[in-house]
Amino acid sequence: MAKTISIAIDGPAGAGKSTIARRLAKELGYYYVDTGAIYRTVAYFFDLWGISPKDLDGITRYIDELTIGIEYDEEGVQHMIMNGMDVTADIRTQDISQKASLVSAHAIVRDLLLDMQRDMAAKHNVIMDGRDIGTVVLPKATVKIFLTASPEVRAHRRTKELLDKGQKADYQRILKEIQQRDYQDTHRQVAPLKAARDAVTLDTSEMDLDSVIAAIKEIVSRKVAL
């Protein structure tokens, strides 16, 4: 079997990883694997059971009741399947985002999902985004990029995204949540958020989407013939 190509994009919450990785995957013809959505699905499952994301005993007791699948529609959009149900829309809330950060700190959860993510990369050319892709999930990824932006810029982007969808959004609350998420992700004992030693760091604070895509393509082209 031909060797597959894997592009790991890590970075903090609100850095635009999903938007950028999804568009890049479409342009390159790769599979897009949104690992954040996978952890959101786990958090959503335990939320339905009324189990706190900090309750390791409860998580350990019920984790075998969870089955997770990934499906792609005709547009290449990733859909999360939890115990046979499509929960793609249900997991996109700030509450579930915060709980995903907490539940992902447990080794039992990360171990459950590790094989799924690595199997995708072994079978397909993938662009995978998350917080520990280049450091833990795919340490031998073909290309590693650490995508970041200031907390203030990320909060402004998230606020605009919600307002554009017709939802309520409070900038100060979103900024506080992002700062809290950053702290949780960088200080957890298991697979903390950090740039891999061989990753290229790209600060997008002053860049628009097209500029970021062009910059990443340039980085990728140094190792892969596009």
mmCIF file with all atom_site columns, C-alpha atoms in Angstrom:
data_model
loop_
_atom_site.group_PDB
_atom_site.id
_atom_site.type_symbol
_atom_site.label_atom_id
_atom_site.label_alt_id
_atom_site.label_comp_id
_atom_site.label_asym_id
_atom_site.label_entity_id
_atom_site.label_seq_id
_atom_site.pdbx_PDB_ins_code
_atom_site.Cartn_x
_atom_site.Cartn_y
_atom_site.Cartn_z
_atom_site.occupancy
_atom_site.B_iso_or_equiv
_atom_site.pdbx_formal_charge
_atom_site.auth_seq_id
_atom_site.auth_comp_id
_atom_site.auth_asym_id
_atom_site.auth_atom_id
_atom_site.pdbx_PDB_model_num
ATOM 1   C CA . MET A 1 1   ? 0.000   0.000  0.000  1.00 0.00 ? 1   MET A CA 1
ATOM 2   C CA . ALA A 1 2   ? 1.315   3.444  -0.927 1.00 0.00 ? 2   ALA A CA 1
ATOM 3   C CA . LYS A 1 3   ? 2.496   5.607  1.933  1.00 0.00 ? 3   LYS A CA 1
ATOM 4   C CA . THR A 1 4   ? -0.134  8.116  2.976  1.00 0.00 ? 4   THR A CA 1
ATOM 5   C CA . ILE A 1 5   ? 0.417   11.810 3.622  1.00 0.00 ? 5   ILE A CA 1
ATOM 6   C CA . SER A 1 6   ? -0.627  13.343 6.936  1.00 0.00 ? 6   SER A CA 1
ATOM 7   C CA . ILE A 1 7   ? -0.784  17.022 7.792  1.00 0.00 ? 7   ILE A CA 1
ATOM 8   C CA . ALA A 1 8   ? -1.117  17.808 11.509 1.00 0.00 ? 8   ALA A CA 1
ATOM 9   C CA . ILE A 1 9   ? -2.543  21.186 12.474 1.00 0.00 ? 9   ILE A CA 1
ATOM 10  C CA . ASP A 1 10  ? -2.469  21.954 16.192 1.00 0.00 ? 10  ASP A CA 1
ATOM 11  C CA . GLY A 1 11  ? -3.323  25.089 18.100 1.00 0.00 ? 11  GLY A CA 1
ATOM 12  C CA . PRO A 1 12  ? -5.484  26.656 20.798 1.00 0.00 ? 12  PRO A CA 1
ATOM 13  C CA . ALA A 1 13  ? -9.260  27.033 20.767 1.00 0.00 ? 13  ALA A CA 1
ATOM 14  C CA . GLY A 1 14  ? -10.535 29.585 18.272 1.00 0.00 ? 14  GLY A CA 1
ATOM 15  C CA . ALA A 1 15  ? -7.371  29.652 16.163 1.00 0.00 ? 15  ALA A CA 1
ATOM 16  C CA . GLY A 1 16  ? -9.391  28.748 13.081 1.00 0.00 ? 16  GLY A CA 1
ATOM 17  C CA . LYS A 1 17  ? -8.008  25.220 12.787 1.00 0.00 ? 17  LYS A CA 1
ATOM 18  C CA . SER A 1 18  ? -11.258 23.609 11.664 1.00 0.00 ? 18  SER A CA 1
ATOM 19  C CA . THR A 1 19  ? -12.143 26.225 9.056  1.00 0.00 ? 19  THR A CA 1
ATOM 20  C CA . ILE A 1 20  ? -8.638  26.226 7.630  1.00 0.00 ? 20  ILE A CA 1
ATOM 21  C CA . ALA A 1 21  ? -8.148  22.449 7.723  1.00 0.00 ? 21  ALA A CA 1
ATOM 22  C CA . ARG A 1 22  ? -11.545 21.809 6.110  1.00 0.00 ? 22  ARG A CA 1
ATOM 23  C CA . ARG A 1 23  ? -10.873 24.179 3.220  1.00 0.00 ? 23  ARG A CA 1
ATOM 24  C CA . LEU A 1 24  ? -7.326  22.932 2.762  1.00 0.00 ? 24  LEU A CA 1
ATOM 25  C CA . ALA A 1 25  ? -8.510  19.312 2.692  1.00 0.00 ? 25  ALA A CA 1
ATOM 26  C CA . LYS A 1 26  ? -11.082 20.143 0.039  1.00 0.00 ? 26  LYS A CA 1
ATOM 27  C CA . GLU A 1 27  ? -8.509  21.921 -2.138 1.00 0.00 ? 27  GLU A CA 1
ATOM 28  C CA . LEU A 1 28  ? -5.948  19.123 -1.790 1.00 0.00 ? 28  LEU A CA 1
ATOM 29  C CA . GLY A 1 29  ? -8.427  16.254 -2.013 1.00 0.00 ? 29  GLY A CA 1
ATOM 30  C CA . TYR A 1 30  ? -7.514  14.899 1.435  1.00 0.00 ? 30  TYR A CA 1
ATOM 31  C CA . TYR A 1 31  ? -9.751  13.600 4.213  1.00 0.00 ? 31  TYR A CA 1
ATOM 32  C CA . TYR A 1 32  ? -10.381 16.156 6.943  1.00 0.00 ? 32  TYR A CA 1
ATOM 33  C CA . VAL A 1 33  ? -10.396 14.715 10.457 1.00 0.00 ? 33  VAL A CA 1
ATOM 34  C CA . ASP A 1 34  ? -11.744 17.125 13.074 1.00 0.00 ? 34  ASP A CA 1
ATOM 35  C CA . THR A 1 35  ? -10.506 15.560 16.309 1.00 0.00 ? 35  THR A CA 1
ATOM 36  C CA . GLY A 1 36  ? -12.115 18.315 18.358 1.00 0.00 ? 36  GLY A CA 1
ATOM 37  C CA . ALA A 1 37  ? -15.495 17.064 17.142 1.00 0.00 ? 37  ALA A CA 1
ATOM 38  C CA . ILE A 1 38  ? -14.577 13.573 18.317 1.00 0.00 ? 38  ILE A CA 1
ATOM 39  C CA . TYR A 1 39  ? -13.866 14.812 21.838 1.00 0.00 ? 39  TYR A CA 1
ATOM 40  C CA . ARG A 1 40  ? -16.995 16.959 21.762 1.00 0.00 ? 40  ARG A CA 1
ATOM 41  C CA . THR A 1 41  ? -18.941 13.792 20.983 1.00 0.00 ? 41  THR A CA 1
ATOM 42  C CA . VAL A 1 42  ? -17.470 12.074 24.020 1.00 0.00 ? 42  VAL A CA 1
ATOM 43  C CA . ALA A 1 43  ? -18.316 15.097 26.185 1.00 0.00 ? 43  ALA A CA 1
ATOM 44  C CA . TYR A 1 44  ? -21.853 15.177 24.782 1.00 0.00 ? 44  TYR A CA 1
ATOM 45  C CA . PHE A 1 45  ? -22.327 11.473 25.563 1.00 0.00 ? 45  PHE A CA 1
ATOM 46  C CA . PHE A 1 46  ? -21.381 11.905 29.208 1.00 0.00 ? 46  PHE A CA 1
ATOM 47  C CA . ASP A 1 47  ? -23.394 15.120 29.434 1.00 0.00 ? 47  ASP A CA 1
ATOM 48  C CA . LEU A 1 48  ? -26.486 13.165 28.398 1.00 0.00 ? 48  LEU A CA 1
ATOM 49  C CA . TRP A 1 49  ? -25.743 10.651 31.142 1.00 0.00 ? 49  TRP A CA 1
ATOM 50  C CA . GLY A 1 50  ? -25.371 13.485 33.654 1.00 0.00 ? 50  GLY A CA 1
ATOM 51  C CA . ILE A 1 51  ? -21.734 12.600 34.325 1.00 0.00 ? 51  ILE A CA 1
ATOM 52  C CA . SER A 1 52  ? -19.336 15.453 35.040 1.00 0.00 ? 52  SER A CA 1
ATOM 53  C CA . PRO A 1 53  ? -16.336 15.662 32.702 1.00 0.00 ? 53  PRO A CA 1
ATOM 54  C CA . LYS A 1 54  ? -14.198 15.698 35.860 1.00 0.00 ? 54  LYS A CA 1
ATOM 55  C CA . ASP A 1 55  ? -15.741 12.471 37.207 1.00 0.00 ? 55  ASP A CA 1
ATOM 56  C CA . LEU A 1 56  ? -13.143 9.876  36.232 1.00 0.00 ? 56  LEU A CA 1
ATOM 57  C CA . ASP A 1 57  ? -14.956 7.071  38.078 1.00 0.00 ? 57  ASP A CA 1
ATOM 58  C CA . GLY A 1 58  ? -18.191 7.783  36.221 1.00 0.00 ? 58  GLY A CA 1
ATOM 59  C CA . ILE A 1 59  ? -16.407 8.072  32.881 1.00 0.00 ? 59  ILE A CA 1
ATOM 60  C CA . THR A 1 60  ? -14.578 4.793  33.494 1.00 0.00 ? 60  THR A CA 1
ATOM 61  C CA . ARG A 1 61  ? -17.840 3.066  34.448 1.00 0.00 ? 61  ARG A CA 1
ATOM 62  C CA . TYR A 1 62  ? -19.808 4.091  31.366 1.00 0.00 ? 62  TYR A CA 1
ATOM 63  C CA . ILE A 1 63  ? -17.225 4.573  28.605 1.00 0.00 ? 63  ILE A CA 1
ATOM 64  C CA . ASP A 1 64  ? -17.837 1.071  27.227 1.00 0.00 ? 64  ASP A CA 1
ATOM 65  C CA . GLU A 1 65  ? -21.421 2.142  26.450 1.00 0.00 ? 65  GLU A CA 1
ATOM 66  C CA . LEU A 1 66  ? -20.109 4.649  23.909 1.00 0.00 ? 66  LEU A CA 1
ATOM 67  C CA . THR A 1 67  ? -19.536 3.933  20.239 1.00 0.00 ? 67  THR A CA 1
ATOM 68  C CA . ILE A 1 68  ? -18.220 6.637  17.911 1.00 0.00 ? 68  ILE A CA 1
ATOM 69  C CA . GLY A 1 69  ? -18.162 6.687  14.145 1.00 0.00 ? 69  GLY A CA 1
ATOM 70  C CA . ILE A 1 70  ? -17.158 9.197  11.486 1.00 0.00 ? 70  ILE A CA 1
ATOM 71  C CA . GLU A 1 71  ? -19.013 9.585  8.194  1.00 0.00 ? 71  GLU A CA 1
ATOM 72  C CA . TYR A 1 72  ? -18.524 12.032 5.326  1.00 0.00 ? 72  TYR A CA 1
ATOM 73  C CA . ASP A 1 73  ? -21.280 13.486 3.164  1.00 0.00 ? 73  ASP A CA 1
ATOM 74  C CA . GLU A 1 74  ? -21.035 14.267 -0.554 1.00 0.00 ? 74  GLU A CA 1
ATOM 75  C CA . GLU A 1 75  ? -19.429 17.626 0.236  1.00 0.00 ? 75  GLU A CA 1
ATOM 76  C CA . GLY A 1 76  ? -16.762 15.966 2.329  1.00 0.00 ? 76  GLY A CA 1
ATOM 77  C CA . VAL A 1 77  ? -18.215 17.317 5.587  1.00 0.00 ? 77  VAL A CA 1
ATOM 78  C CA . GLN A 1 78  ? -17.428 15.196 8.622  1.00 0.00 ? 78  GLN A CA 1
ATOM 79  C CA . HIS A 1 79  ? -20.415 13.899 10.573 1.00 0.00 ? 79  HIS A CA 1
ATOM 80  C CA . MET A 1 80  ? -20.095 12.495 14.089 1.00 0.00 ? 80  MET A CA 1
ATOM 81  C CA . ILE A 1 81  ? -22.110 9.370  14.809 1.00 0.00 ? 81  ILE A CA 1
ATOM 82  C CA . MET A 1 82  ? -22.689 8.545  18.487 1.00 0.00 ? 82  MET A CA 1
ATOM 83  C CA . ASN A 1 83  ? -24.320 5.191  19.209 1.00 0.00 ? 83  ASN A CA 1
ATOM 84  C CA . GLY A 1 84  ? -25.934 5.279  15.773 1.00 0.00 ? 84  GLY A CA 1
ATOM 85  C CA . MET A 1 85  ? -27.140 8.895  15.985 1.00 0.00 ? 85  MET A CA 1
ATOM 86  C CA . ASP A 1 86  ? -25.789 11.852 14.006 1.00 0.00 ? 86  ASP A CA 1
ATOM 87  C CA . VAL A 1 87  ? -24.888 14.391 16.712 1.00 0.00 ? 87  VAL A CA 1
ATOM 88  C CA . THR A 1 88  ? -22.889 16.765 14.493 1.00 0.00 ? 88  THR A CA 1
ATOM 89  C CA . ALA A 1 89  ? -25.154 19.735 15.226 1.00 0.00 ? 89  ALA A CA 1
ATOM 90  C CA . ASP A 1 90  ? -25.688 18.915 18.909 1.00 0.00 ? 90  ASP A CA 1
ATOM 91  C CA . ILE A 1 91  ? -22.022 19.097 19.879 1.00 0.00 ? 91  ILE A CA 1
ATOM 92  C CA . ARG A 1 92  ? -21.437 22.667 18.607 1.00 0.00 ? 92  ARG A CA 1
ATOM 93  C CA . THR A 1 93  ? -22.096 24.605 21.807 1.00 0.00 ? 93  THR A CA 1
ATOM 94  C CA . GLN A 1 94  ? -19.762 26.545 24.093 1.00 0.00 ? 94  GLN A CA 1
ATOM 95  C CA . ASP A 1 95  ? -20.833 24.364 27.022 1.00 0.00 ? 95  ASP A CA 1
ATOM 96  C CA . ILE A 1 96  ? -19.878 21.151 25.235 1.00 0.00 ? 96  ILE A CA 1
ATOM 97  C CA . SER A 1 97  ? -16.645 22.796 24.055 1.00 0.00 ? 97  SER A CA 1
ATOM 98  C CA . GLN A 1 98  ? -15.625 23.520 27.650 1.00 0.00 ? 98  GLN A CA 1
ATOM 99  C CA . LYS A 1 99  ? -16.593 20.008 28.758 1.00 0.00 ? 99  LYS A CA 1
ATOM 100 C CA . ALA A 1 100 ? -14.653 18.493 25.856 1.00 0.00 ? 100 ALA A CA 1
ATOM 101 C CA . SER A 1 101 ? -11.518 20.214 27.135 1.00 0.00 ? 101 SER A CA 1
ATOM 102 C CA . LEU A 1 102 ? -12.027 18.654 30.560 1.00 0.00 ? 102 LEU A CA 1
ATOM 103 C CA . VAL A 1 103 ? -12.981 15.168 29.397 1.00 0.00 ? 103 VAL A CA 1
ATOM 104 C CA . SER A 1 104 ? -10.015 15.046 27.004 1.00 0.00 ? 104 SER A CA 1
ATOM 105 C CA . ALA A 1 105 ? -7.646  15.358 29.978 1.00 0.00 ? 105 ALA A CA 1
ATOM 106 C CA . HIS A 1 106 ? -8.389  11.759 30.983 1.00 0.00 ? 106 HIS A CA 1
ATOM 107 C CA . ALA A 1 107 ? -5.984  9.150  29.640 1.00 0.00 ? 107 ALA A CA 1
ATOM 108 C CA . ILE A 1 108 ? -8.772  6.562  29.347 1.00 0.00 ? 108 ILE A CA 1
ATOM 109 C CA . VAL A 1 109 ? -10.600 8.825  26.888 1.00 0.00 ? 109 VAL A CA 1
ATOM 110 C CA . ARG A 1 110 ? -7.537  9.660  24.817 1.00 0.00 ? 110 ARG A CA 1
ATOM 111 C CA . ASP A 1 111 ? -6.502  5.995  24.643 1.00 0.00 ? 111 ASP A CA 1
ATOM 112 C CA . LEU A 1 112 ? -9.975  5.055  23.377 1.00 0.00 ? 112 LEU A CA 1
ATOM 113 C CA . LEU A 1 113 ? -9.747  7.493  20.473 1.00 0.00 ? 113 LEU A CA 1
ATOM 114 C CA . LEU A 1 114 ? -6.070  7.186  19.594 1.00 0.00 ? 114 LEU A CA 1
ATOM 115 C CA . ASP A 1 115 ? -6.420  4.080  17.438 1.00 0.00 ? 115 ASP A CA 1
ATOM 116 C CA . MET A 1 116 ? -9.369  5.562  15.535 1.00 0.00 ? 116 MET A CA 1
ATOM 117 C CA . GLN A 1 117 ? -7.375  8.641  14.600 1.00 0.00 ? 117 GLN A CA 1
ATOM 118 C CA . ARG A 1 118 ? -4.218  6.760  13.660 1.00 0.00 ? 118 ARG A CA 1
ATOM 119 C CA . ASP A 1 119 ? -6.200  4.282  11.572 1.00 0.00 ? 119 ASP A CA 1
ATOM 120 C CA . MET A 1 120 ? -7.652  7.139  9.509  1.00 0.00 ? 120 MET A CA 1
ATOM 121 C CA . ALA A 1 121 ? -4.158  8.476  8.830  1.00 0.00 ? 121 ALA A CA 1
ATOM 122 C CA . ALA A 1 122 ? -2.854  5.020  7.901  1.00 0.00 ? 122 ALA A CA 1
ATOM 123 C CA . LYS A 1 123 ? -5.580  4.476  5.310  1.00 0.00 ? 123 LYS A CA 1
ATOM 124 C CA . HIS A 1 124 ? -6.013  7.947  3.785  1.00 0.00 ? 124 HIS A CA 1
ATOM 125 C CA . ASN A 1 125 ? -4.210  11.196 3.049  1.00 0.00 ? 125 ASN A CA 1
ATOM 126 C CA . VAL A 1 126 ? -5.485  13.327 5.918  1.00 0.00 ? 126 VAL A CA 1
ATOM 127 C CA . ILE A 1 127 ? -5.448  16.783 7.390  1.00 0.00 ? 127 ILE A CA 1
ATOM 128 C CA . MET A 1 128 ? -6.033  16.340 11.090 1.00 0.00 ? 128 MET A CA 1
ATOM 129 C CA . ASP A 1 129 ? -6.487  19.208 13.508 1.00 0.00 ? 129 ASP A CA 1
ATOM 130 C CA . GLY A 1 130 ? -6.486  19.232 17.275 1.00 0.00 ? 130 GLY A CA 1
ATOM 131 C CA . ARG A 1 131 ? -4.229  19.998 20.201 1.00 0.00 ? 131 ARG A CA 1
ATOM 132 C CA . ASP A 1 132 ? -1.831  17.066 20.323 1.00 0.00 ? 132 ASP A CA 1
ATOM 133 C CA . ILE A 1 133 ? -1.811  15.726 16.762 1.00 0.00 ? 133 ILE A CA 1
ATOM 134 C CA . GLY A 1 134 ? 1.830   16.466 15.996 1.00 0.00 ? 134 GLY A CA 1
ATOM 135 C CA . THR A 1 135 ? 3.046   15.597 19.482 1.00 0.00 ? 135 THR A CA 1
ATOM 136 C CA . VAL A 1 136 ? 1.033   12.475 20.376 1.00 0.00 ? 136 VAL A CA 1
ATOM 137 C CA . VAL A 1 137 ? -1.479  11.264 17.787 1.00 0.00 ? 137 VAL A CA 1
ATOM 138 C CA . LEU A 1 138 ? 0.697   11.496 14.657 1.00 0.00 ? 138 LEU A CA 1
ATOM 139 C CA . PRO A 1 139 ? 4.258   12.107 15.874 1.00 0.00 ? 139 PRO A CA 1
ATOM 140 C CA . LYS A 1 140 ? 5.567   11.094 12.427 1.00 0.00 ? 140 LYS A CA 1
ATOM 141 C CA . ALA A 1 141 ? 3.156   13.310 10.452 1.00 0.00 ? 141 ALA A CA 1
ATOM 142 C CA . THR A 1 142 ? 4.475   14.412 7.070  1.00 0.00 ? 142 THR A CA 1
ATOM 143 C CA . VAL A 1 143 ? 3.897   18.086 7.918  1.00 0.00 ? 143 VAL A CA 1
ATOM 144 C CA . LYS A 1 144 ? 3.257   19.692 11.314 1.00 0.00 ? 144 LYS A CA 1
ATOM 145 C CA . ILE A 1 145 ? 1.830   23.174 11.752 1.00 0.00 ? 145 ILE A CA 1
ATOM 146 C CA . PHE A 1 146 ? 1.077   24.995 14.995 1.00 0.00 ? 146 PHE A CA 1
ATOM 147 C CA . LEU A 1 147 ? -1.622  27.556 14.277 1.00 0.00 ? 147 LEU A CA 1
ATOM 148 C CA . THR A 1 148 ? -2.151  30.357 16.769 1.00 0.00 ? 148 THR A CA 1
ATOM 149 C CA . ALA A 1 149 ? -3.468  33.875 17.292 1.00 0.00 ? 149 ALA A CA 1
ATOM 150 C CA . SER A 1 150 ? -3.853  36.176 20.290 1.00 0.00 ? 150 SER A CA 1
ATOM 151 C CA . PRO A 1 151 ? -6.743  35.397 22.677 1.00 0.00 ? 151 PRO A CA 1
ATOM 152 C CA . GLU A 1 152 ? -8.318  38.760 21.799 1.00 0.00 ? 152 GLU A CA 1
ATOM 153 C CA . VAL A 1 153 ? -8.270  38.064 18.061 1.00 0.00 ? 153 VAL A CA 1
ATOM 154 C CA . ARG A 1 154 ? -9.667  34.578 18.600 1.00 0.00 ? 154 ARG A CA 1
ATOM 155 C CA . ALA A 1 155 ? -12.454 35.967 20.779 1.00 0.00 ? 155 ALA A CA 1
ATOM 156 C CA . HIS A 1 156 ? -13.352 38.584 18.162 1.00 0.00 ? 156 HIS A CA 1
ATOM 157 C CA . ARG A 1 157 ? -13.483 35.915 15.453 1.00 0.00 ? 157 ARG A CA 1
ATOM 158 C CA . ARG A 1 158 ? -15.674 33.647 17.560 1.00 0.00 ? 158 ARG A CA 1
ATOM 159 C CA . THR A 1 159 ? -18.002 36.536 18.441 1.00 0.00 ? 159 THR A CA 1
ATOM 160 C CA . LYS A 1 160 ? -18.401 37.458 14.776 1.00 0.00 ? 160 LYS A CA 1
ATOM 161 C CA . GLU A 1 161 ? -18.994 33.824 13.826 1.00 0.00 ? 161 GLU A CA 1
ATOM 162 C CA . LEU A 1 162 ? -21.850 33.514 16.314 1.00 0.00 ? 162 LEU A CA 1
ATOM 163 C CA . LEU A 1 163 ? -23.397 36.860 15.377 1.00 0.00 ? 163 LEU A CA 1
ATOM 164 C CA . ASP A 1 164 ? -23.241 35.937 11.683 1.00 0.00 ? 164 ASP A CA 1
ATOM 165 C CA . LYS A 1 165 ? -25.241 32.818 12.531 1.00 0.00 ? 165 LYS A CA 1
ATOM 166 C CA . GLY A 1 166 ? -27.867 34.968 14.253 1.00 0.00 ? 166 GLY A CA 1
ATOM 167 C CA . GLN A 1 167 ? -26.835 33.789 17.722 1.00 0.00 ? 167 GLN A CA 1
ATOM 168 C CA . LYS A 1 168 ? -26.158 35.883 20.797 1.00 0.00 ? 168 LYS A CA 1
ATOM 169 C CA . ALA A 1 169 ? -22.517 36.516 21.597 1.00 0.00 ? 169 ALA A CA 1
ATOM 170 C CA . ASP A 1 170 ? -20.777 38.407 24.385 1.00 0.00 ? 170 ASP A CA 1
ATOM 171 C CA . TYR A 1 171 ? -17.160 39.231 23.553 1.00 0.00 ? 171 TYR A CA 1
ATOM 172 C CA . GLN A 1 172 ? -15.944 39.495 27.155 1.00 0.00 ? 172 GLN A CA 1
ATOM 173 C CA . ARG A 1 173 ? -17.505 36.177 28.122 1.00 0.00 ? 173 ARG A CA 1
ATOM 174 C CA . ILE A 1 174 ? -16.056 34.467 25.041 1.00 0.00 ? 174 ILE A CA 1
ATOM 175 C CA . LEU A 1 175 ? -12.604 35.955 25.743 1.00 0.00 ? 175 LEU A CA 1
ATOM 176 C CA . LYS A 1 176 ? -12.735 34.658 29.317 1.00 0.00 ? 176 LYS A CA 1
ATOM 177 C CA . GLU A 1 177 ? -13.790 31.192 28.104 1.00 0.00 ? 177 GLU A CA 1
ATOM 178 C CA . ILE A 1 178 ? -10.951 31.101 25.573 1.00 0.00 ? 178 ILE A CA 1
ATOM 179 C CA . GLN A 1 179 ? -8.403  32.101 28.210 1.00 0.00 ? 179 GLN A CA 1
ATOM 180 C CA . GLN A 1 180 ? -9.792  29.424 30.539 1.00 0.00 ? 180 GLN A CA 1
ATOM 181 C CA . ARG A 1 181 ? -9.671  26.838 27.748 1.00 0.00 ? 181 ARG A CA 1
ATOM 182 C CA . ASP A 1 182 ? -6.066  27.800 26.968 1.00 0.00 ? 182 ASP A CA 1
ATOM 183 C CA . TYR A 1 183 ? -5.107  27.264 30.598 1.00 0.00 ? 183 TYR A CA 1
ATOM 184 C CA . GLN A 1 184 ? -6.886  23.901 30.780 1.00 0.00 ? 184 GLN A CA 1
ATOM 185 C CA . ASP A 1 185 ? -5.356  22.652 27.545 1.00 0.00 ? 185 ASP A CA 1
ATOM 186 C CA . THR A 1 186 ? -1.788  23.724 28.313 1.00 0.00 ? 186 THR A CA 1
ATOM 187 C CA . HIS A 1 187 ? -1.761  22.539 31.929 1.00 0.00 ? 187 HIS A CA 1
ATOM 188 C CA . ARG A 1 188 ? -3.392  19.116 31.665 1.00 0.00 ? 188 ARG A CA 1
ATOM 189 C CA . GLN A 1 189 ? -1.133  16.203 32.603 1.00 0.00 ? 189 GLN A CA 1
ATOM 190 C CA . VAL A 1 190 ? -2.074  14.056 29.609 1.00 0.00 ? 190 VAL A CA 1
ATOM 191 C CA . ALA A 1 191 ? -1.042  15.348 26.144 1.00 0.00 ? 191 ALA A CA 1
ATOM 192 C CA . PRO A 1 192 ? -0.974  19.088 26.952 1.00 0.00 ? 192 PRO A CA 1
ATOM 193 C CA . LEU A 1 193 ? -1.304  21.628 24.165 1.00 0.00 ? 193 LEU A CA 1
ATOM 194 C CA . LYS A 1 194 ? 2.122   22.576 22.824 1.00 0.00 ? 194 LYS A CA 1
ATOM 195 C CA . ALA A 1 195 ? 3.884   22.905 19.499 1.00 0.00 ? 195 ALA A CA 1
ATOM 196 C CA . ALA A 1 196 ? 5.823   19.843 18.347 1.00 0.00 ? 196 ALA A CA 1
ATOM 197 C CA . ARG A 1 197 ? 9.553   20.490 18.137 1.00 0.00 ? 197 ARG A CA 1
ATOM 198 C CA . ASP A 1 198 ? 9.485   20.052 14.360 1.00 0.00 ? 198 ASP A CA 1
ATOM 199 C CA . ALA A 1 199 ? 6.273   22.041 13.784 1.00 0.00 ? 199 ALA A CA 1
ATOM 200 C CA . VAL A 1 200 ? 6.119   25.323 11.880 1.00 0.00 ? 200 VAL A CA 1
ATOM 201 C CA . THR A 1 201 ? 4.373   27.964 14.006 1.00 0.00 ? 201 THR A CA 1
ATOM 202 C CA . LEU A 1 202 ? 2.025   30.269 12.128 1.00 0.00 ? 202 LEU A CA 1
ATOM 203 C CA . ASP A 1 203 ? 0.532   33.280 13.943 1.00 0.00 ? 203 ASP A CA 1
ATOM 204 C CA . THR A 1 204 ? -2.634  34.294 12.091 1.00 0.00 ? 204 THR A CA 1
ATOM 205 C CA . SER A 1 205 ? -3.513  37.324 14.210 1.00 0.00 ? 205 SER A CA 1
ATOM 206 C CA . GLU A 1 206 ? -2.903  39.703 11.291 1.00 0.00 ? 206 GLU A CA 1
ATOM 207 C CA . MET A 1 207 ? -3.838  37.299 8.465  1.00 0.00 ? 207 MET A CA 1
ATOM 208 C CA . ASP A 1 208 ? -7.073  36.648 6.596  1.00 0.00 ? 208 ASP A CA 1
ATOM 209 C CA . LEU A 1 209 ? -8.227  33.171 5.579  1.00 0.00 ? 209 LEU A CA 1
ATOM 210 C CA . ASP A 1 210 ? -6.798  33.265 2.057  1.00 0.00 ? 210 ASP A CA 1
ATOM 211 C CA . SER A 1 211 ? -3.401  34.358 3.359  1.00 0.00 ? 211 SER A CA 1
ATOM 212 C CA . VAL A 1 212 ? -3.338  31.536 5.906  1.00 0.00 ? 212 VAL A CA 1
ATOM 213 C CA . ILE A 1 213 ? -4.265  28.934 3.293  1.00 0.00 ? 213 ILE A CA 1
ATOM 214 C CA . ALA A 1 214 ? -1.549  30.225 0.952  1.00 0.00 ? 214 ALA A CA 1
ATOM 215 C CA . ALA A 1 215 ? 1.034   30.163 3.752  1.00 0.00 ? 215 ALA A CA 1
ATOM 216 C CA . ILE A 1 216 ? 0.172   26.594 4.747  1.00 0.00 ? 216 ILE A CA 1
ATOM 217 C CA . LYS A 1 217 ? 0.270   25.423 1.136  1.00 0.00 ? 217 LYS A CA 1
ATOM 218 C CA . GLU A 1 218 ? 3.755   26.897 0.872  1.00 0.00 ? 218 GLU A CA 1
ATOM 219 C CA . ILE A 1 219 ? 4.818   25.046 4.029  1.00 0.00 ? 219 ILE A CA 1
ATOM 220 C CA . VAL A 1 220 ? 3.308   21.785 2.753  1.00 0.00 ? 220 VAL A CA 1
ATOM 221 C CA . SER A 1 221 ? 4.851   22.142 -0.703 1.00 0.00 ? 221 SER A CA 1
ATOM 222 C CA . ARG A 1 222 ? 8.333   22.044 0.836  1.00 0.00 ? 222 ARG A CA 1
ATOM 223 C CA . LYS A 1 223 ? 7.737   18.403 1.795  1.00 0.00 ? 223 LYS A CA 1
ATOM 224 C CA . VAL A 1 224 ? 4.953   17.246 -0.511 1.00 0.00 ? 224 VAL A CA 1
ATOM 225 C CA . ALA A 1 225 ? 4.542   17.734 -4.262 1.00 0.00 ? 225 ALA A CA 1
ATOM 226 C CA . LEU A 1 226 ? 1.128   19.417 -4.591 1.00 0.00 ? 226 LEU A CA 1
#
